[in-house]
Amino acid sequence: DLDLQFGDIGVMLNLDHSRSITDVVDSESLEPEMLNEIMAHGPNEVRVLLAPISPELADLITSDHVRMVMAELRKTFDYVIVDTSCHLADFNLEVIESAQHILVVTALTIPAIKDAKLALKVLESLTVDPSSVLLVVDRSDSHSDFNKDSIEQNLRHSVGAQIPYDPRVVGDSINRGIPFVISSPESDISRSIRELAGALVPGGGQPVGAGVAAGKADDKRKRRIFGR
């Protein structure tokens, strides 16, 4: 969770928040054992490195810390998912530049489309490969004057995924701390998330509720997902 001031993954997954990324501040190096102790245990073998418990602690985290954490995560996990804030700090930009896939999330409103357009311009200025950028429309079936075609025309970027609006399923998921792909695996929104996972990791979009941890391939390699 790289939304260092107001990250809420721990709250949404109802995780123990006693350890966080701030535990690496005083470490000159990050050993696998230490990383394992710091990371919270989420559902279906997901491990989460939580954001600081209080906003002022975010200032303790530097680009060097993030670089050290990311290097170790790449050694340990097959998939690393980073949830960034909207603020383009140095460490966020560094993670973006090294990412294989970048999800730009927008919605059917003028402010969201404007922000997505600015984000795409920043990515272009960083010479990020356009093919690695996936534009995701959240609440895609909301009543609006915009649709997929108008967004693509305005942003000059194709929409790679659309997530439907389902406040009941999402609200229940957040309140219970259980991902809706587990609690409501057959819902339209869960199907759309699995399709999104399949687009990013071919063969990795299996229903989590079916007893297969997302990204798990075989017994020889423990394939885990870090993040949501």
mmCIF file of C-alpha atoms in Angstrom:
data_model
loop_
_atom_site.group_PDB
_atom_site.id
_atom_site.type_symbol
_atom_site.label_atom_id
_atom_site.label_comp_id
_atom_site.label_asym_id
_atom_site.label_seq_id
_atom_site.Cartn_x
_atom_site.Cartn_y
_atom_site.Cartn_z
ATOM 1 C CA ASP A 1 0.000 0.000 0.000
ATOM 2 C CA LEU A 2 1.953 2.994 -1.284
ATOM 3 C CA ASP A 3 -0.718 5.523 -0.383
ATOM 4 C CA LEU A 4 1.507 6.351 2.558
ATOM 5 C CA GLN A 5 -0.668 8.997 4.211
ATOM 6 C CA PHE A 6 -4.152 7.561 3.870
ATOM 7 C CA GLY A 7 -3.751 3.990 2.647
ATOM 8 C CA ASP A 8 -6.759 1.886 3.577
ATOM 9 C CA ILE A 9 -6.000 -1.613 2.310
ATOM 10 C CA GLY A 10 -5.504 -2.793 5.886
ATOM 11 C CA VAL A 11 -8.913 -1.482 6.896
ATOM 12 C CA MET A 12 -10.647 -2.885 3.824
ATOM 13 C CA LEU A 13 -9.185 -6.343 4.467
ATOM 14 C CA ASN A 14 -9.562 -6.117 8.270
ATOM 15 C CA LEU A 15 -5.850 -6.780 8.836
ATOM 16 C CA ASP A 16 -3.644 -6.425 11.892
ATOM 17 C CA HIS A 17 -2.048 -2.981 11.557
ATOM 18 C CA SER A 18 0.669 -3.405 14.201
ATOM 19 C CA ARG A 19 3.422 -3.566 11.532
ATOM 20 C CA SER A 20 3.859 -1.448 8.409
ATOM 21 C CA ILE A 21 6.394 -0.145 5.916
ATOM 22 C CA THR A 22 7.722 2.227 8.608
ATOM 23 C CA ASP A 23 9.403 -0.807 10.205
ATOM 24 C CA VAL A 24 12.048 -0.702 7.455
ATOM 25 C CA VAL A 25 13.083 2.906 8.149
ATOM 26 C CA ASP A 26 15.925 2.057 10.550
ATOM 27 C CA SER A 27 17.144 -0.928 8.530
ATOM 28 C CA GLU A 28 20.220 -0.641 6.343
ATOM 29 C CA SER A 29 19.132 -3.792 4.528
ATOM 30 C CA LEU A 30 15.928 -5.781 4.309
ATOM 31 C CA GLU A 31 16.200 -9.500 4.950
ATOM 32 C CA PRO A 32 13.487 -11.898 3.745
ATOM 33 C CA GLU A 33 12.754 -12.931 7.335
ATOM 34 C CA MET A 34 12.148 -9.336 8.361
ATOM 35 C CA LEU A 35 9.906 -8.705 5.374
ATOM 36 C CA ASN A 36 7.896 -11.811 6.206
ATOM 37 C CA GLU A 37 7.397 -10.607 9.779
ATOM 38 C CA ILE A 38 6.299 -7.132 8.698
ATOM 39 C CA MET A 39 3.784 -8.161 6.053
ATOM 40 C CA ALA A 40 0.220 -8.863 7.126
ATOM 41 C CA HIS A 41 -1.553 -12.094 6.198
ATOM 42 C CA GLY A 42 -4.571 -11.462 3.980
ATOM 43 C CA PRO A 43 -7.126 -13.860 2.488
ATOM 44 C CA ASN A 44 -6.100 -16.704 0.162
ATOM 45 C CA GLU A 45 -2.366 -16.381 0.823
ATOM 46 C CA VAL A 46 -2.256 -12.706 -0.110
ATOM 47 C CA ARG A 47 0.455 -10.814 1.793
ATOM 48 C CA VAL A 48 0.198 -7.072 2.333
ATOM 49 C CA LEU A 49 2.815 -4.499 3.254
ATOM 50 C CA LEU A 50 0.667 -1.894 4.947
ATOM 51 C CA ALA A 51 0.931 1.887 4.835
ATOM 52 C CA PRO A 52 1.891 3.785 8.021
ATOM 53 C CA ILE A 53 -0.802 3.839 10.678
ATOM 54 C CA SER A 54 -0.692 7.643 10.918
ATOM 55 C CA PRO A 55 -0.291 10.258 8.121
ATOM 56 C CA GLU A 56 2.683 12.068 9.674
ATOM 57 C CA LEU A 57 4.717 8.860 9.583
ATOM 58 C CA ALA A 58 4.624 8.925 5.774
ATOM 59 C CA ASP A 59 7.423 11.514 5.786
ATOM 60 C CA LEU A 60 9.777 8.881 7.192
ATOM 61 C CA ILE A 61 9.588 6.842 3.981
ATOM 62 C CA THR A 62 12.034 7.823 1.247
ATOM 63 C CA SER A 63 12.627 6.656 -2.300
ATOM 64 C CA ASP A 64 15.556 4.584 -1.015
ATOM 65 C CA HIS A 65 13.231 2.704 1.350
ATOM 66 C CA VAL A 66 10.735 2.028 -1.420
ATOM 67 C CA ARG A 67 13.518 0.904 -3.768
ATOM 68 C CA MET A 68 14.850 -1.507 -1.131
ATOM 69 C CA VAL A 69 11.374 -2.919 -0.435
ATOM 70 C CA MET A 70 10.546 -3.378 -4.102
ATOM 71 C CA ALA A 71 13.831 -5.152 -4.788
ATOM 72 C CA GLU A 72 13.155 -7.671 -2.028
ATOM 73 C CA LEU A 73 9.514 -8.164 -3.022
ATOM 74 C CA ARG A 74 10.580 -9.039 -6.557
ATOM 75 C CA LYS A 75 12.842 -11.753 -5.175
ATOM 76 C CA THR A 76 10.150 -13.230 -2.944
ATOM 77 C CA PHE A 77 6.870 -12.905 -4.846
ATOM 78 C CA ASP A 78 5.760 -13.699 -8.380
ATOM 79 C CA TYR A 79 3.274 -10.821 -8.494
ATOM 80 C CA VAL A 80 3.645 -7.449 -6.800
ATOM 81 C CA ILE A 81 0.662 -5.103 -6.885
ATOM 82 C CA VAL A 82 1.279 -1.528 -5.764
ATOM 83 C CA ASP A 83 -1.624 0.731 -4.848
ATOM 84 C CA THR A 84 -0.357 4.300 -5.179
ATOM 85 C CA SER A 85 -1.877 7.583 -4.129
ATOM 86 C CA CYS A 86 -2.955 10.269 -6.595
ATOM 87 C CA HIS A 87 0.040 12.356 -5.513
ATOM 88 C CA LEU A 88 2.970 11.788 -7.873
ATOM 89 C CA ALA A 89 5.815 11.692 -5.355
ATOM 90 C CA ASP A 90 9.321 10.597 -6.359
ATOM 91 C CA PHE A 91 8.876 7.057 -5.038
ATOM 92 C CA ASN A 92 5.559 6.678 -6.883
ATOM 93 C CA LEU A 93 7.178 7.757 -10.133
ATOM 94 C CA GLU A 94 10.028 5.317 -9.569
ATOM 95 C CA VAL A 95 7.602 2.428 -9.063
ATOM 96 C CA ILE A 96 5.630 3.470 -12.139
ATOM 97 C CA GLU A 97 8.751 3.525 -14.302
ATOM 98 C CA SER A 98 9.685 -0.018 -13.253
ATOM 99 C CA ALA A 99 6.181 -1.511 -13.500
ATOM 100 C CA GLN A 100 5.267 -4.074 -16.150
ATOM 101 C CA HIS A 101 1.621 -2.978 -16.138
ATOM 102 C CA ILE A 102 0.115 0.349 -15.087
ATOM 103 C CA LEU A 103 -3.589 0.686 -14.364
ATOM 104 C CA VAL A 104 -5.064 4.161 -14.795
ATOM 105 C CA VAL A 105 -8.502 4.133 -13.180
ATOM 106 C CA THR A 106 -11.153 6.621 -14.243
ATOM 107 C CA ALA A 107 -14.928 6.974 -14.078
ATOM 108 C CA LEU A 108 -17.787 8.481 -16.078
ATOM 109 C CA THR A 109 -17.398 12.001 -14.683
ATOM 110 C CA ILE A 110 -15.626 15.087 -15.978
ATOM 111 C CA PRO A 111 -13.179 15.382 -13.003
ATOM 112 C CA ALA A 112 -12.206 11.686 -13.274
ATOM 113 C CA ILE A 113 -11.671 11.912 -17.021
ATOM 114 C CA LYS A 114 -9.637 15.093 -16.574
ATOM 115 C CA ASP A 115 -7.415 13.402 -13.987
ATOM 116 C CA ALA A 116 -6.955 10.363 -16.229
ATOM 117 C CA LYS A 117 -5.924 12.623 -19.105
ATOM 118 C CA LEU A 118 -3.303 14.317 -16.917
ATOM 119 C CA ALA A 119 -2.046 10.944 -15.684
ATOM 120 C CA LEU A 120 -1.657 9.662 -19.233
ATOM 121 C CA LYS A 121 0.294 12.795 -20.142
ATOM 122 C CA VAL A 122 2.650 12.234 -17.205
ATOM 123 C CA LEU A 123 3.194 8.628 -18.256
ATOM 124 C CA GLU A 124 3.929 9.794 -21.788
ATOM 125 C CA SER A 125 6.454 12.306 -20.483
ATOM 126 C CA LEU A 126 8.146 9.462 -18.595
ATOM 127 C CA THR A 127 8.386 7.580 -21.918
ATOM 128 C CA VAL A 128 6.334 4.733 -20.478
ATOM 129 C CA ASP A 129 5.430 2.161 -23.131
ATOM 130 C CA PRO A 130 1.767 2.895 -24.024
ATOM 131 C CA SER A 131 1.097 -0.828 -24.415
ATOM 132 C CA SER A 132 1.830 -1.320 -20.707
ATOM 133 C CA VAL A 133 -0.864 1.184 -19.688
ATOM 134 C CA LEU A 134 -4.347 -0.235 -19.117
ATOM 135 C CA LEU A 135 -7.193 2.270 -18.840
ATOM 136 C CA VAL A 136 -9.887 1.009 -16.453
ATOM 137 C CA VAL A 137 -13.355 2.568 -16.217
ATOM 138 C CA ASP A 138 -14.873 2.130 -12.764
ATOM 139 C CA ARG A 139 -18.665 2.187 -12.251
ATOM 140 C CA SER A 140 -18.971 1.812 -15.999
ATOM 141 C CA ASP A 141 -22.747 1.286 -15.956
ATOM 142 C CA SER A 142 -23.530 4.458 -13.980
ATOM 143 C CA HIS A 143 -25.920 6.944 -15.550
ATOM 144 C CA SER A 144 -23.773 9.483 -17.383
ATOM 145 C CA ASP A 145 -23.440 11.468 -20.576
ATOM 146 C CA PHE A 146 -20.141 9.666 -21.139
ATOM 147 C CA ASN A 147 -19.514 6.132 -22.358
ATOM 148 C CA LYS A 148 -16.598 3.976 -23.441
ATOM 149 C CA ASP A 149 -16.418 5.507 -26.926
ATOM 150 C CA SER A 150 -16.480 9.105 -25.706
ATOM 151 C CA ILE A 151 -13.771 8.396 -23.118
ATOM 152 C CA GLU A 152 -11.538 6.768 -25.724
ATOM 153 C CA GLN A 153 -12.061 9.687 -28.064
ATOM 154 C CA ASN A 154 -11.307 12.238 -25.349
ATOM 155 C CA LEU A 155 -8.276 10.471 -23.897
ATOM 156 C CA ARG A 156 -7.011 9.012 -27.177
ATOM 157 C CA HIS A 157 -6.423 5.753 -25.362
ATOM 158 C CA SER A 158 -8.416 2.551 -25.599
ATOM 159 C CA VAL A 159 -10.375 1.324 -22.580
ATOM 160 C CA GLY A 160 -8.920 -2.000 -21.462
ATOM 161 C CA ALA A 161 -11.446 -2.920 -18.775
ATOM 162 C CA GLN A 162 -14.789 -1.805 -17.398
ATOM 163 C CA ILE A 163 -15.872 -2.426 -13.799
ATOM 164 C CA PRO A 164 -19.649 -2.267 -13.172
ATOM 165 C CA TYR A 165 -21.277 -0.389 -10.309
ATOM 166 C CA ASP A 166 -22.467 -2.670 -7.511
ATOM 167 C CA PRO A 167 -22.716 -0.732 -4.232
ATOM 168 C CA ARG A 168 -24.364 -3.590 -2.336
ATOM 169 C CA VAL A 169 -21.668 -6.161 -3.095
ATOM 170 C CA VAL A 170 -18.806 -3.681 -2.688
ATOM 171 C CA GLY A 171 -20.226 -2.153 0.491
ATOM 172 C CA ASP A 172 -20.757 -5.567 2.071
ATOM 173 C CA SER A 173 -17.218 -6.571 1.063
ATOM 174 C CA ILE A 174 -15.667 -3.506 2.707
ATOM 175 C CA ASN A 175 -17.737 -3.791 5.877
ATOM 176 C CA ARG A 176 -16.891 -7.484 6.301
ATOM 177 C CA GLY A 177 -13.248 -7.161 5.246
ATOM 178 C CA ILE A 178 -13.642 -9.924 2.652
ATOM 179 C CA PRO A 179 -12.830 -9.307 -1.052
ATOM 180 C CA PHE A 180 -15.990 -9.578 -3.130
ATOM 181 C CA VAL A 181 -14.274 -12.000 -5.520
ATOM 182 C CA ILE A 182 -14.407 -14.389 -2.546
ATOM 183 C CA SER A 183 -17.708 -13.411 -0.905
ATOM 184 C CA SER A 184 -19.640 -12.932 -4.188
ATOM 185 C CA PRO A 185 -17.641 -14.808 -6.843
ATOM 186 C CA GLU A 186 -20.528 -15.012 -9.333
ATOM 187 C CA SER A 187 -21.425 -11.313 -9.286
ATOM 188 C CA ASP A 188 -20.818 -9.221 -12.408
ATOM 189 C CA ILE A 189 -18.226 -7.091 -10.641
ATOM 190 C CA SER A 190 -16.260 -10.181 -9.556
ATOM 191 C CA ARG A 191 -16.336 -11.507 -13.111
ATOM 192 C CA SER A 192 -15.005 -8.188 -14.391
ATOM 193 C CA ILE A 193 -12.137 -8.281 -11.882
ATOM 194 C CA ARG A 194 -11.228 -11.817 -12.942
ATOM 195 C CA GLU A 195 -11.277 -10.697 -16.577
ATOM 196 C CA LEU A 196 -8.986 -7.813 -15.637
ATOM 197 C CA ALA A 197 -6.614 -10.209 -13.874
ATOM 198 C CA GLY A 198 -6.686 -12.464 -16.918
ATOM 199 C CA ALA A 199 -5.765 -9.541 -19.177
ATOM 200 C CA LEU A 200 -2.763 -8.718 -16.985
ATOM 201 C CA VAL A 201 -1.660 -12.280 -16.251
ATOM 202 C CA PRO A 202 -2.849 -14.760 -18.900
ATOM 203 C CA GLY A 203 -4.136 -17.821 -17.106
ATOM 204 C CA GLY A 204 -4.201 -16.007 -13.763
ATOM 205 C CA GLY A 205 -7.827 -14.910 -13.761
ATOM 206 C CA GLN A 206 -9.353 -18.036 -12.212
ATOM 207 C CA PRO A 207 -12.196 -17.538 -9.718
ATOM 208 C CA VAL A 208 -10.614 -17.121 -6.309
ATOM 209 C CA GLY A 209 -13.811 -18.394 -4.742
ATOM 210 C CA ALA A 210 -13.292 -21.706 -6.509
ATOM 211 C CA GLY A 211 -10.472 -22.581 -4.121
ATOM 212 C CA VAL A 212 -7.597 -21.518 -6.366
ATOM 213 C CA ALA A 213 -5.519 -18.630 -5.059
ATOM 214 C CA ALA A 214 -5.113 -16.090 -7.841
ATOM 215 C CA GLY A 215 -1.814 -16.670 -9.590
ATOM 216 C CA LYS A 216 -1.113 -20.067 -7.995
ATOM 217 C CA ALA A 217 0.512 -22.312 -10.580
ATOM 218 C CA ASP A 218 2.062 -25.375 -8.968
ATOM 219 C CA ASP A 219 3.433 -26.840 -5.760
ATOM 220 C CA LYS A 220 7.049 -26.109 -6.632
ATOM 221 C CA ARG A 221 6.570 -22.354 -6.690
ATOM 222 C CA LYS A 222 4.311 -20.645 -4.171
ATOM 223 C CA ARG A 223 2.741 -18.001 -6.354
ATOM 224 C CA ARG A 224 1.335 -15.234 -4.202
ATOM 225 C CA ILE A 225 -0.078 -11.824 -4.847
ATOM 226 C CA PHE A 226 1.041 -8.804 -2.832
ATOM 227 C CA GLY A 227 -1.636 -6.135 -2.420
ATOM 228 C CA ARG A 228 -5.408 -6.298 -3.138
#
